[in-house]
Coordinates of C-alpha atoms in Angstrom, one line a residue:
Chain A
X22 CA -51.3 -125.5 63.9
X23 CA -50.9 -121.8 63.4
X24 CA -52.4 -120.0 65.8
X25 CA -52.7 -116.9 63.3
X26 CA -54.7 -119.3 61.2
X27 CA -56.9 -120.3 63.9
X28 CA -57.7 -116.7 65.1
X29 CA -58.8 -115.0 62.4
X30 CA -62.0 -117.4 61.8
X31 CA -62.4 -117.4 65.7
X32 CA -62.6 -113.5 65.7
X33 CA -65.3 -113.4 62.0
X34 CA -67.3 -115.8 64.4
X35 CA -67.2 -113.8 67.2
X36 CA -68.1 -110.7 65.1
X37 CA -71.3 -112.1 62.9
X38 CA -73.7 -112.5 65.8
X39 CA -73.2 -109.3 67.5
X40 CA -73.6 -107.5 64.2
X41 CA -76.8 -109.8 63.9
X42 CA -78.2 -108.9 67.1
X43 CA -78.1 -105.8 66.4
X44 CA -80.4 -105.4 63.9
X45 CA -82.6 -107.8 65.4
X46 CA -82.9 -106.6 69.2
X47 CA -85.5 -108.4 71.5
X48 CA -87.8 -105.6 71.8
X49 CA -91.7 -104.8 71.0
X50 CA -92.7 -103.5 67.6
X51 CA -95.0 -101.2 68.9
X52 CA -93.7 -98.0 68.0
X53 CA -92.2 -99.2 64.7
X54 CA -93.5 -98.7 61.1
X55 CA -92.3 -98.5 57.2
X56 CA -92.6 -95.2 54.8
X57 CA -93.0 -96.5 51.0
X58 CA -90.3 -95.0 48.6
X59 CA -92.5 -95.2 45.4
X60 CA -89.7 -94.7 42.8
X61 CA -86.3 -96.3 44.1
X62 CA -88.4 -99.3 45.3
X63 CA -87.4 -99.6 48.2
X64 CA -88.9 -99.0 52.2
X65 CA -87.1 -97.5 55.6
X66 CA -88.2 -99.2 58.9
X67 CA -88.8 -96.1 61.7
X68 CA -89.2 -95.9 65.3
X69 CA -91.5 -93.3 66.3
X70 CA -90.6 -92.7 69.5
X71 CA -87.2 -92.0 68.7
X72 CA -88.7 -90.2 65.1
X73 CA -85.7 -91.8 63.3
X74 CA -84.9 -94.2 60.5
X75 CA -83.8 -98.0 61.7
X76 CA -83.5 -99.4 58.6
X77 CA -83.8 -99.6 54.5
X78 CA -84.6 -101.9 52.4
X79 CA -84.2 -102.3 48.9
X80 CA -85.6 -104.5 46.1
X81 CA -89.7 -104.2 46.6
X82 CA -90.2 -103.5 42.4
X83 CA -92.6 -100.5 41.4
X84 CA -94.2 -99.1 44.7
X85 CA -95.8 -96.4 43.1
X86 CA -99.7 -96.6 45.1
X87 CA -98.1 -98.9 47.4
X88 CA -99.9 -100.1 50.4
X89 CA -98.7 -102.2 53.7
X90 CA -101.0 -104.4 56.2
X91 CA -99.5 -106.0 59.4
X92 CA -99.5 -109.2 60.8
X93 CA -101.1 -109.4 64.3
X94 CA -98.1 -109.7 66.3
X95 CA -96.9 -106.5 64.7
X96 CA -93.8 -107.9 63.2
X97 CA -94.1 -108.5 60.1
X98 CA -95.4 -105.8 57.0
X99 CA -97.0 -107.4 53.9
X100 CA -96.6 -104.9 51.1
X101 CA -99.0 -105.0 48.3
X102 CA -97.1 -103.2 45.0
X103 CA -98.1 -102.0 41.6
X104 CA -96.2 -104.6 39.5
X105 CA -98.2 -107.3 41.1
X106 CA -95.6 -108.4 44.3
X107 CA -96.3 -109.2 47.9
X108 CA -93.2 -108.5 49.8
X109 CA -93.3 -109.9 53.5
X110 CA -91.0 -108.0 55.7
X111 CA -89.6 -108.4 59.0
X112 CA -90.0 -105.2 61.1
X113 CA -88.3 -106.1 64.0
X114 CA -84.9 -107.2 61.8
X115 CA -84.8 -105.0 59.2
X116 CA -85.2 -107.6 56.3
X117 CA -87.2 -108.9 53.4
X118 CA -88.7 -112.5 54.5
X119 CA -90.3 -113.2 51.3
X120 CA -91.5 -111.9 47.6
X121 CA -93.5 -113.3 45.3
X122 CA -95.5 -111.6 42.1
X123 CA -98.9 -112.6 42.5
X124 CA -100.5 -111.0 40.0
X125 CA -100.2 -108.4 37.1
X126 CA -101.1 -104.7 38.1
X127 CA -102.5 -104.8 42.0
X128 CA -103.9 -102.0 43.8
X129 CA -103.8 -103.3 47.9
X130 CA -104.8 -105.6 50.2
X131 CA -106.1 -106.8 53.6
X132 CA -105.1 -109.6 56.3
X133 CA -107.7 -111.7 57.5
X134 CA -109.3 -111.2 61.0
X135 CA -107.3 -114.4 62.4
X136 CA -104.5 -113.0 60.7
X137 CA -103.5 -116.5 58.6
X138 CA -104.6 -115.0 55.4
X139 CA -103.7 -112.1 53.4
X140 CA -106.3 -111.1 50.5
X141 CA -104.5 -109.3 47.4
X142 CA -107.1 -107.1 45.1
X143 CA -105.4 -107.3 41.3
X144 CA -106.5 -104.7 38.7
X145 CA -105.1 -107.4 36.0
X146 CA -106.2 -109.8 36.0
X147 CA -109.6 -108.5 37.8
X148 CA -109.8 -110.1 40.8
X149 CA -109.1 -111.2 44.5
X150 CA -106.3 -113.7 45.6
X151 CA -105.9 -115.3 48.5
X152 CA -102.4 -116.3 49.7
X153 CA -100.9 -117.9 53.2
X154 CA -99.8 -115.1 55.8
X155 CA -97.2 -117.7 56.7
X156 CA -95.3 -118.7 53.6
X157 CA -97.1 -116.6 50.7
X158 CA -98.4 -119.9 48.9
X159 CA -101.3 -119.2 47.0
X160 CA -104.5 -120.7 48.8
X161 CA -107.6 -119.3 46.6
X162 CA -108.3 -117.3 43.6
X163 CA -111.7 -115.5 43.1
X164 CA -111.5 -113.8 39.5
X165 CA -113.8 -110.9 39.3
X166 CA -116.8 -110.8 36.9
X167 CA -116.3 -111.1 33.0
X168 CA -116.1 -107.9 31.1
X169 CA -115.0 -108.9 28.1
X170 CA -112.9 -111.9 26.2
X171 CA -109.9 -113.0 28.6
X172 CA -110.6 -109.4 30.9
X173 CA -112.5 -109.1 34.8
X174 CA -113.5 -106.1 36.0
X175 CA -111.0 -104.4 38.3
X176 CA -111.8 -105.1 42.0
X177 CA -111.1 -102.4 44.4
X178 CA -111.9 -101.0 48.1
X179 CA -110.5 -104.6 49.8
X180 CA -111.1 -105.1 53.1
X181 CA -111.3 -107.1 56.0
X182 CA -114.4 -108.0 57.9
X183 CA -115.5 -110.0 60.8
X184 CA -116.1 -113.6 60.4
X185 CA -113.1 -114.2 58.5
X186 CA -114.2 -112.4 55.3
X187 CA -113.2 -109.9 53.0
X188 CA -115.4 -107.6 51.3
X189 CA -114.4 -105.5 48.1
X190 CA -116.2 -103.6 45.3
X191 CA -116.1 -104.2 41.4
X192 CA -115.4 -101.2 39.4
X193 CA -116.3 -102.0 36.2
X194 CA -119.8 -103.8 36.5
X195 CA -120.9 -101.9 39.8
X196 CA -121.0 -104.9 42.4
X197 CA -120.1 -105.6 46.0
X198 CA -118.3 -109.2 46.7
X199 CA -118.6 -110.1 50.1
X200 CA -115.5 -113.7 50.3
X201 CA -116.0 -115.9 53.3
X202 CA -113.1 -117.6 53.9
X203 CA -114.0 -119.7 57.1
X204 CA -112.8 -122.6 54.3
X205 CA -110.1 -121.1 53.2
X206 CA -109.2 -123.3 50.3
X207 CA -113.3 -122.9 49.4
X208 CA -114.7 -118.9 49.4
X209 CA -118.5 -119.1 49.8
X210 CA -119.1 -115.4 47.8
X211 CA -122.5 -113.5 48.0
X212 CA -122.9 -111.1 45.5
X213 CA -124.6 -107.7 45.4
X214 CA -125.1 -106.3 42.1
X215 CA -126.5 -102.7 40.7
X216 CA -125.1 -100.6 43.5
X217 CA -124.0 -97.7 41.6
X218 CA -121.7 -96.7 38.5
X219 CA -117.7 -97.5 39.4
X220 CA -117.1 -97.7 42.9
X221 CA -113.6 -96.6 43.6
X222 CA -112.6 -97.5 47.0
X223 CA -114.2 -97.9 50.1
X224 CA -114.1 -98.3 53.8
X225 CA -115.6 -100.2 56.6
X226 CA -116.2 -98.7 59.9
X227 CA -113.6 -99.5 62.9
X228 CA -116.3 -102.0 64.6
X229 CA -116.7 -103.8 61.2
X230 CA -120.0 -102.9 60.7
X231 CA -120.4 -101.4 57.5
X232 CA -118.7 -101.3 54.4
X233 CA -119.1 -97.9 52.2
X234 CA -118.0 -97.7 48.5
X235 CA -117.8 -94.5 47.0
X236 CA -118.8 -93.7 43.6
X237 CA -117.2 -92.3 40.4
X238 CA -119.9 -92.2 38.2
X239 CA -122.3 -91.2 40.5
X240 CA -122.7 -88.2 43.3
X241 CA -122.9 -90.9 46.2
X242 CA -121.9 -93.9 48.0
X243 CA -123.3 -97.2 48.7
X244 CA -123.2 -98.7 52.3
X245 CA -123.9 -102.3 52.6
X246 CA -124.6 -103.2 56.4
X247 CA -123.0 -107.1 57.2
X248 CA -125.2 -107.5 60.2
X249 CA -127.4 -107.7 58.0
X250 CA -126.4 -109.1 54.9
X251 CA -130.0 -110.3 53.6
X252 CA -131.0 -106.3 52.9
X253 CA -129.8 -105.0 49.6
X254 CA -127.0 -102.2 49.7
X255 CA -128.4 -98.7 50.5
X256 CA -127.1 -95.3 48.3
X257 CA -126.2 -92.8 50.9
X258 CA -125.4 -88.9 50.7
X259 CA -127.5 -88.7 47.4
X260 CA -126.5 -86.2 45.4
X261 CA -124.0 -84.5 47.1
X262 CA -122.9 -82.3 44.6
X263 CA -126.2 -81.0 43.5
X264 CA -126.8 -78.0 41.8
X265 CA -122.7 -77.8 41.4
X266 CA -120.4 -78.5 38.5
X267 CA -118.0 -81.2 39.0
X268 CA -114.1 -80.2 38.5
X269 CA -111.7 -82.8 36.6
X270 CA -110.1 -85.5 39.2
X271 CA -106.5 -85.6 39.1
X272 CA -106.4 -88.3 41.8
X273 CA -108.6 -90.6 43.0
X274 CA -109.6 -89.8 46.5
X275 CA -108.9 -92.4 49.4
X276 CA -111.3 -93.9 52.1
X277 CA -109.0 -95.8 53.4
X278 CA -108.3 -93.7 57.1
X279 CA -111.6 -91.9 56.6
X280 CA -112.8 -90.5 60.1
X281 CA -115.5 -90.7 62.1
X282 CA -115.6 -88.1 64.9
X283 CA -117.8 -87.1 67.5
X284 CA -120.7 -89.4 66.0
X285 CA -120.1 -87.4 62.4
X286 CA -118.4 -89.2 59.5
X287 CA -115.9 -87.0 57.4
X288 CA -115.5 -87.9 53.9
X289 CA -113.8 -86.4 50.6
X290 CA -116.6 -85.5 47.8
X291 CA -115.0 -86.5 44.3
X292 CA -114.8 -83.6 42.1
X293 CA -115.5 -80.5 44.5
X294 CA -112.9 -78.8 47.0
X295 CA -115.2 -80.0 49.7
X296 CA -115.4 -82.6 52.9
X297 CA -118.9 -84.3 53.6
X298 CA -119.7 -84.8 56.7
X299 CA -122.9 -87.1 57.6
X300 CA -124.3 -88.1 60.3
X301 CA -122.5 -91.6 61.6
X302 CA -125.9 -93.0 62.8
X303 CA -128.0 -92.9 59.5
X304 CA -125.8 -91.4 57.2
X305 CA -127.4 -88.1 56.5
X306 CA -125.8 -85.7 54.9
X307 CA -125.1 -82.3 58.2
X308 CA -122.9 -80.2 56.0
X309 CA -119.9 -79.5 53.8
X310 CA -117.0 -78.4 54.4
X311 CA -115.1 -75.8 51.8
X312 CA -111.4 -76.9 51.5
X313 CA -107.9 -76.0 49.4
X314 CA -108.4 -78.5 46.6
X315 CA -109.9 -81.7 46.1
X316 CA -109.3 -83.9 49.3
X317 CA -107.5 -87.4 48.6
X318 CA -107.2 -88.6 52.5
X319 CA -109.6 -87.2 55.0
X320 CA -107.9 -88.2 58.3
X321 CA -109.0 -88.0 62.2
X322 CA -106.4 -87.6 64.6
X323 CA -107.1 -90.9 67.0
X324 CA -108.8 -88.9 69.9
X325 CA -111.7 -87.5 66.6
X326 CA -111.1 -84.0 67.8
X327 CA -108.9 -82.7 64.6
X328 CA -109.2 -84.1 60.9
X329 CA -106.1 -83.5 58.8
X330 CA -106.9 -83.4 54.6
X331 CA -104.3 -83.6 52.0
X332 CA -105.3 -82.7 48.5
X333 CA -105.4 -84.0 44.9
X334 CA -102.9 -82.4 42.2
X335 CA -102.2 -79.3 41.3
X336 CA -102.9 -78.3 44.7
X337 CA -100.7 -80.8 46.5
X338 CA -98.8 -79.1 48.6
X339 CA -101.1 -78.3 51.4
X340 CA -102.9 -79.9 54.5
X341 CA -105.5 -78.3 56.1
X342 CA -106.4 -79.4 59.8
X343 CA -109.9 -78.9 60.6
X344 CA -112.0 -78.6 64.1
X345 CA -114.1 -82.0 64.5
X346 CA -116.3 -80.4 66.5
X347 CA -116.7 -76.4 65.2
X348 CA -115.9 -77.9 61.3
X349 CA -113.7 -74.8 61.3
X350 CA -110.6 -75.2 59.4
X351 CA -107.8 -74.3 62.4
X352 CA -104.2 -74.2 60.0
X353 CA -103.6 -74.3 56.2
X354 CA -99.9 -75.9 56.7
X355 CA -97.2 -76.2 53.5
X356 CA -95.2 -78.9 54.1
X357 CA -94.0 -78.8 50.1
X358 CA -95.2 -80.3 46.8
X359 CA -96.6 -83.6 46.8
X360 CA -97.9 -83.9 50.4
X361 CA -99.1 -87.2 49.7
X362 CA -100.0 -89.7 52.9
X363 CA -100.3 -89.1 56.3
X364 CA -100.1 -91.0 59.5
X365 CA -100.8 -90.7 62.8
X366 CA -98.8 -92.4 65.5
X367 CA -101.2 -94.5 67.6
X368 CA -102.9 -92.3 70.1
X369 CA -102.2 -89.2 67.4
X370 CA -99.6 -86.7 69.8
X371 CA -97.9 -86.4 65.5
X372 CA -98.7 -87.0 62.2
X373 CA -96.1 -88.0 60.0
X374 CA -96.4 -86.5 56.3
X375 CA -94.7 -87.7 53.3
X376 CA -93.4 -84.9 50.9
X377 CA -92.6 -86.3 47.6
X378 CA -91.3 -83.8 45.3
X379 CA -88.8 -82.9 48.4
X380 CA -87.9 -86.1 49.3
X381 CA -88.8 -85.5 52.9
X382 CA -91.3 -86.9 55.4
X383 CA -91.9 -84.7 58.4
X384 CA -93.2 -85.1 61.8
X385 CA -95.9 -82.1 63.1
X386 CA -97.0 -82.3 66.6
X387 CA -100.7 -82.2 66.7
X388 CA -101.1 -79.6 69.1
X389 CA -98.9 -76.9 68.7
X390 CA -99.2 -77.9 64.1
X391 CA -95.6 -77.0 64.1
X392 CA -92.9 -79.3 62.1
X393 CA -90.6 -81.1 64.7
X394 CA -88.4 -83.3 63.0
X395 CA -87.9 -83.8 59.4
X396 CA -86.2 -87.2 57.6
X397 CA -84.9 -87.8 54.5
X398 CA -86.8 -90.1 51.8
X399 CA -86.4 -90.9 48.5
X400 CA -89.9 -90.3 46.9
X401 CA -92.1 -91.5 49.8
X402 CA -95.8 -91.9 49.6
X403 CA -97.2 -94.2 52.1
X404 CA -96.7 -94.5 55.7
X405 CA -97.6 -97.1 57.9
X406 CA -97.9 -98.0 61.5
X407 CA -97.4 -101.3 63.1
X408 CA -100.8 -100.3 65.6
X409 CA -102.7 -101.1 62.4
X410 CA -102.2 -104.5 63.1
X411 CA -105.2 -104.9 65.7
X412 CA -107.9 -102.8 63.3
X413 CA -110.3 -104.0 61.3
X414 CA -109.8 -102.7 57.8
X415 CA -106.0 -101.2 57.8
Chain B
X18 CA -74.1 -97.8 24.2
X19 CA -76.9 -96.2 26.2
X20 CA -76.1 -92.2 25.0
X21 CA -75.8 -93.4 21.3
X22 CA -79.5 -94.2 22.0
X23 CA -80.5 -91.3 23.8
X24 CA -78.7 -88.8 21.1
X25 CA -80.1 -91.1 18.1
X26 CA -83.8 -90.3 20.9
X27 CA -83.1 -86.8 20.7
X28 CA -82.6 -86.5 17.0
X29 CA -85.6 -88.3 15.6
X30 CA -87.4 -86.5 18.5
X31 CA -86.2 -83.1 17.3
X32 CA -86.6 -84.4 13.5
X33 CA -90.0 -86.2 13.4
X34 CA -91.9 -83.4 14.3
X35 CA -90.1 -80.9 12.4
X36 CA -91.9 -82.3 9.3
X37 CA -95.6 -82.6 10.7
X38 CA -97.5 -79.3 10.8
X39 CA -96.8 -79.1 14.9
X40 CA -93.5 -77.6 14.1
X41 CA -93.2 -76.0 17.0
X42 CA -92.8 -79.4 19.2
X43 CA -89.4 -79.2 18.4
X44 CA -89.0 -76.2 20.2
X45 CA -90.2 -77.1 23.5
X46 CA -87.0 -76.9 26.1
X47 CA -85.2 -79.4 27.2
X48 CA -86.5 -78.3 31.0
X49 CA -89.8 -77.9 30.0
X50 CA -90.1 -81.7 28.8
X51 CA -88.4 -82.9 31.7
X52 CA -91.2 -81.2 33.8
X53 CA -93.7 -83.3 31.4
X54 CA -91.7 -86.1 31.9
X55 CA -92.1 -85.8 35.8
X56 CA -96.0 -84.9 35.3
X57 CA -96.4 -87.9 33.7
X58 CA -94.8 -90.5 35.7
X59 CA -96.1 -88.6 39.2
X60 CA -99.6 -87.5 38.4
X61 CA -100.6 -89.6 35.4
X62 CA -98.6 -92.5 36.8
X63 CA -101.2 -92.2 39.9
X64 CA -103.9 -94.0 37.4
X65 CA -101.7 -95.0 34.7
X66 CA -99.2 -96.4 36.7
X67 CA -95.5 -95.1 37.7
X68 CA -93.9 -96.9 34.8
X69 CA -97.1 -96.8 32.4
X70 CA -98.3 -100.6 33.3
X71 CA -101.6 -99.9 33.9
X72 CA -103.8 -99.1 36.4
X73 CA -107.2 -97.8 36.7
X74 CA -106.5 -96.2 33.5
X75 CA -105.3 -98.3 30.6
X76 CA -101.6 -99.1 30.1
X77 CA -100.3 -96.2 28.2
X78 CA -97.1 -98.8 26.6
X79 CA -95.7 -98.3 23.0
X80 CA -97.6 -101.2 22.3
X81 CA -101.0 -100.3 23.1
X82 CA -100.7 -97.1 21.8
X83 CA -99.1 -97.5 18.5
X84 CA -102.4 -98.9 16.9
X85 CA -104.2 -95.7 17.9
X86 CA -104.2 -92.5 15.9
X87 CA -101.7 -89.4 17.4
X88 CA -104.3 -86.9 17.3
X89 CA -106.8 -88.8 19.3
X90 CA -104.2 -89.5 21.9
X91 CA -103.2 -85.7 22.1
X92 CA -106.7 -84.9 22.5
X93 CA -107.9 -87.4 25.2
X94 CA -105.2 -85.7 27.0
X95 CA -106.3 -82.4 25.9
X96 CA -109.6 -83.1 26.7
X97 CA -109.9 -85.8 28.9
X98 CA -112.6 -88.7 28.4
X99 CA -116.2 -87.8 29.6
X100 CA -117.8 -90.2 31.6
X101 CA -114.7 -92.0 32.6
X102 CA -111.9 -91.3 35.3
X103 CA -109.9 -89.8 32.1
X104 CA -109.5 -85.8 33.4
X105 CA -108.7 -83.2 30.8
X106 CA -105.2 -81.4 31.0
X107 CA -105.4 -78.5 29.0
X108 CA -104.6 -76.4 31.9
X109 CA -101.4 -77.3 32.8
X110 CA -100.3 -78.9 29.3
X111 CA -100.3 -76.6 25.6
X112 CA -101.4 -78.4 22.8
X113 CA -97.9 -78.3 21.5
X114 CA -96.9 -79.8 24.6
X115 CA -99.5 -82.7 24.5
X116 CA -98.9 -83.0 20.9
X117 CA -95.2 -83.9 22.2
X118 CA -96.6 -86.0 25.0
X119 CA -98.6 -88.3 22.8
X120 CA -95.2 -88.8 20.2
X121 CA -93.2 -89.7 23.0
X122 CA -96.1 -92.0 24.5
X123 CA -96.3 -94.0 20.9
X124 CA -92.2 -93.9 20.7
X125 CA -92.1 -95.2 24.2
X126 CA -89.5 -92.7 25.1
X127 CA -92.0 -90.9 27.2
X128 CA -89.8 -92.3 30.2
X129 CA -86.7 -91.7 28.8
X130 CA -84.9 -89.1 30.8
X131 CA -82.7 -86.6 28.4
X132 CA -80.0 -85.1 29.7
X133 CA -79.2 -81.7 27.8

């Protein structure tokens, strides 16, 4: 035998794992979480403790209004993408676990409160699908209601709730589906009809409490209460925009990490450079805030005292941070065109903020609202945190 | 292969309107239409979709928008579409320059990226 050609197989063994292990170190995920890059595809894994990059990964199809939920052992990301895939990634490696297309044009997606099931919301065909957190396999299919031959209406504003249900809103026949999924294999649905002209989005509230679907056609939102699912849904901050001309939307604003703070809710009006802000109790309108543009996110830093709002196109490349409690704006900050997500880390010391048209995402501490650190992305839009594995609705 | 394509894009692109009455289409700059280009996939991809699928808006493909006539195409995004999500654009885009848009939308170059 040759000891040469013994040695060189012995030293390519000897070299895999370590290079393995690596990537894949036996640590908590905690301080982990992805940034989307929209254009190329593709996603970086980031530490935010260390506020650096960890890993990329390539091959997720068109991200463009990408969004991310994670499972509840923080390790793996489920990506929900344009073109209709569901990409399961492994944080903690650095690699994709799974992709399937589910569907033809989706717009996002929840993970069940057990976290076995992960609910995809599909603009084409309109509708809801339910697929195994596990393995991906599909497990039920809810189409949305008939609109016209071989068409649903688009469903929109997915998200979880407790009891092992997802709720989400119809936008073209103006409805609220609320999915029990206790049998997974078998959704008991109950609808609720007429509650206002094309909901599109919604939240619920962190407790799970209610679920609020805000309204294109309509100066309002509609708040269905599931402790008490017997009472029809409510229309609340009527008329918002009274007695004011509504501008063009360029983008759709975002409920999705809407803040409640100090017992006020802070939300973006469609069509007006402004912030609502109702009371969190019964929902009556306090005031309204003037801002830069028309908000898309209107943020609260986790302790409620700050809110951070980005803003619709052409005025894009701002982000005001506002006083929860004097609903004073403190800093107009220019982090570059296309400011386009935010997130906090989990108890809110920085904000990360994607800057698309600079390929940039950069990290502000919350207190002082200066820039610390700044990373290079390709086109990033969303951001997300592994510590919105354990809340209800992210 | 690929540059034949994008020349034989250019020409037509630089031809076709050089006959209809919106001469001047030809003569937006090369710069200028890559700025479209970018508006397009960045802020109308953000309902259309990034690569003009679909979203909440319609699909704005070759094949959906061939059957439908250029000038109502130019002016729904002139315009906009009242009572739907459809904003109007005539501040940021000329008429000339939607005009453009909406040939390049029907061609299904509107993705095409030219390079001068």
């Amino acid at each position: 035998m040759n000891i040469r050609k013994l040695l060189l197989p012995l030293l390519l063994l000897l070299a895999l794992p370590i290079h393995a292990e690596e990537a894949c170190q036996p640590r908590g995920t905690g301080d982990l979480g992805i940034i989307i890059e929209r254009e190329t595809g593709s996603l970086q894994v980031v530490n935010t403790t260390q506020r650096k990059s960890l890993a990329r990964l390539e091959g997720l199809g068109d991200l463009s209004h990408a969004s991310a939920v994670f499972s509840r052992d923080a390790r793996h990301a489920y990506i929900f993408g344009r073109d209709g895939g569901l990409t399961k990634v492994d944080v903690l490696c650095g690699k994709l676990v799974k992709r399937i297309m589910q569907g033809g044009n989706s717009i996002g997606g929840a993970i069940s409160q057990d976290g076995s099931l992960i609910a995809v919301s599909n603009y084409e065909p309109g509708g809801v699908k339910i697929f195994s957190a596990e393995d991906l396999s599909l497990v039920a299919d809810i189409p949305a209601t008939p609109i016209a031959e071989g068409k649903n209406s688009k469903t929109v504003g997915l998200v979880d709730a407790p009891g092992q249900r997802f709720v989400f809103s119809l936008y073209d026949t103006g409805e609220i589906w609320l999915a029990d999924l206790r049998q997974p294999d078998k959704p008991a649905i109950q609808k609720f009809t007429d509650i206002g002209v094309q909901p599109y989005d919604a939240l619920i509230t962190p407790d799970g409490r209610y679920y609020i679907a805000g309204l294109f056609g309509e100066d309002g939102l509609a708040l269905l209460d599931l402790w008490h699912t017997d009472n029809k849904p409510q229309r609340i901050l009527d008329h918002y925009g009274k007695g004011e001309e509504a501008l063009p939307v360029y983008k759709m604003p975002h409920l999705e990490g809407w803040a409640v703070a100090g017992g006020r809710a802070f939300l973006p009006a469609v069509g007006h450079h402004e912030v609502l802000v109702a009371d969190a109790r019964d929902w009556q309108q306090q005031a309204k805030i003037k801002v830069h543009g028309q908000p898309v996110f209107v943020m609260a830093r986790p302790d409620g005292r700050q809110l951070w709002v980005n803003f619709a196109f052409p005025d894009n490349d701002a982000i005001q941070v506002i006083d929860a409690e004097t609903l004073q704006i403190i800093k107009t900050l220019k982090p570059g065109k296309g400011a386009l997500h935010m997130e906090f880390t989990p108890r809110g010391e920085h904000v990360w903020v994607s800057v698309r048209d600079e390929d940039k995402v950069l990290v502000y501490d919350t207190e002082t609202l200066e820039p610390l650190t700044e990373l290079p992305v390709k086109k990033p839009s969303g951001i997300f945190f592994t510590s919105r594995a354990h809340q209800t609705g992210l | 292969m690929k540059s034949l394509l994008t020349v034989t894009t250019v020409l037509l692109c630089m031809a076709l309107p050089a006959k209809a009455e919106t001469g001047a289409v030809a003569d937006i700059p090369l710069s200028r239409q890559a700025e479209i280009r970018y508006l397009l996939k960045q802020d109308c991809g953000s309902c259309h979709g990034m690569q003009l699928t679909g979203g909440l808006g319609p699909a704005l493909t070759a094949e959906r928008l061939k059957p439908l006539p250029e000038s109502l195409l130019t002016a729904t995004i002139l315009k906009g579409r009242a009572g739907t999500p459809m904003p109007p654009w005539e501040t940021f885009l000329s008429e000339v320059e939607a005009t453009w848009l909406a040939q390049q939308l029907r061609a299904g170059t509107a993705l095409q990226e030219e390079t001068p």
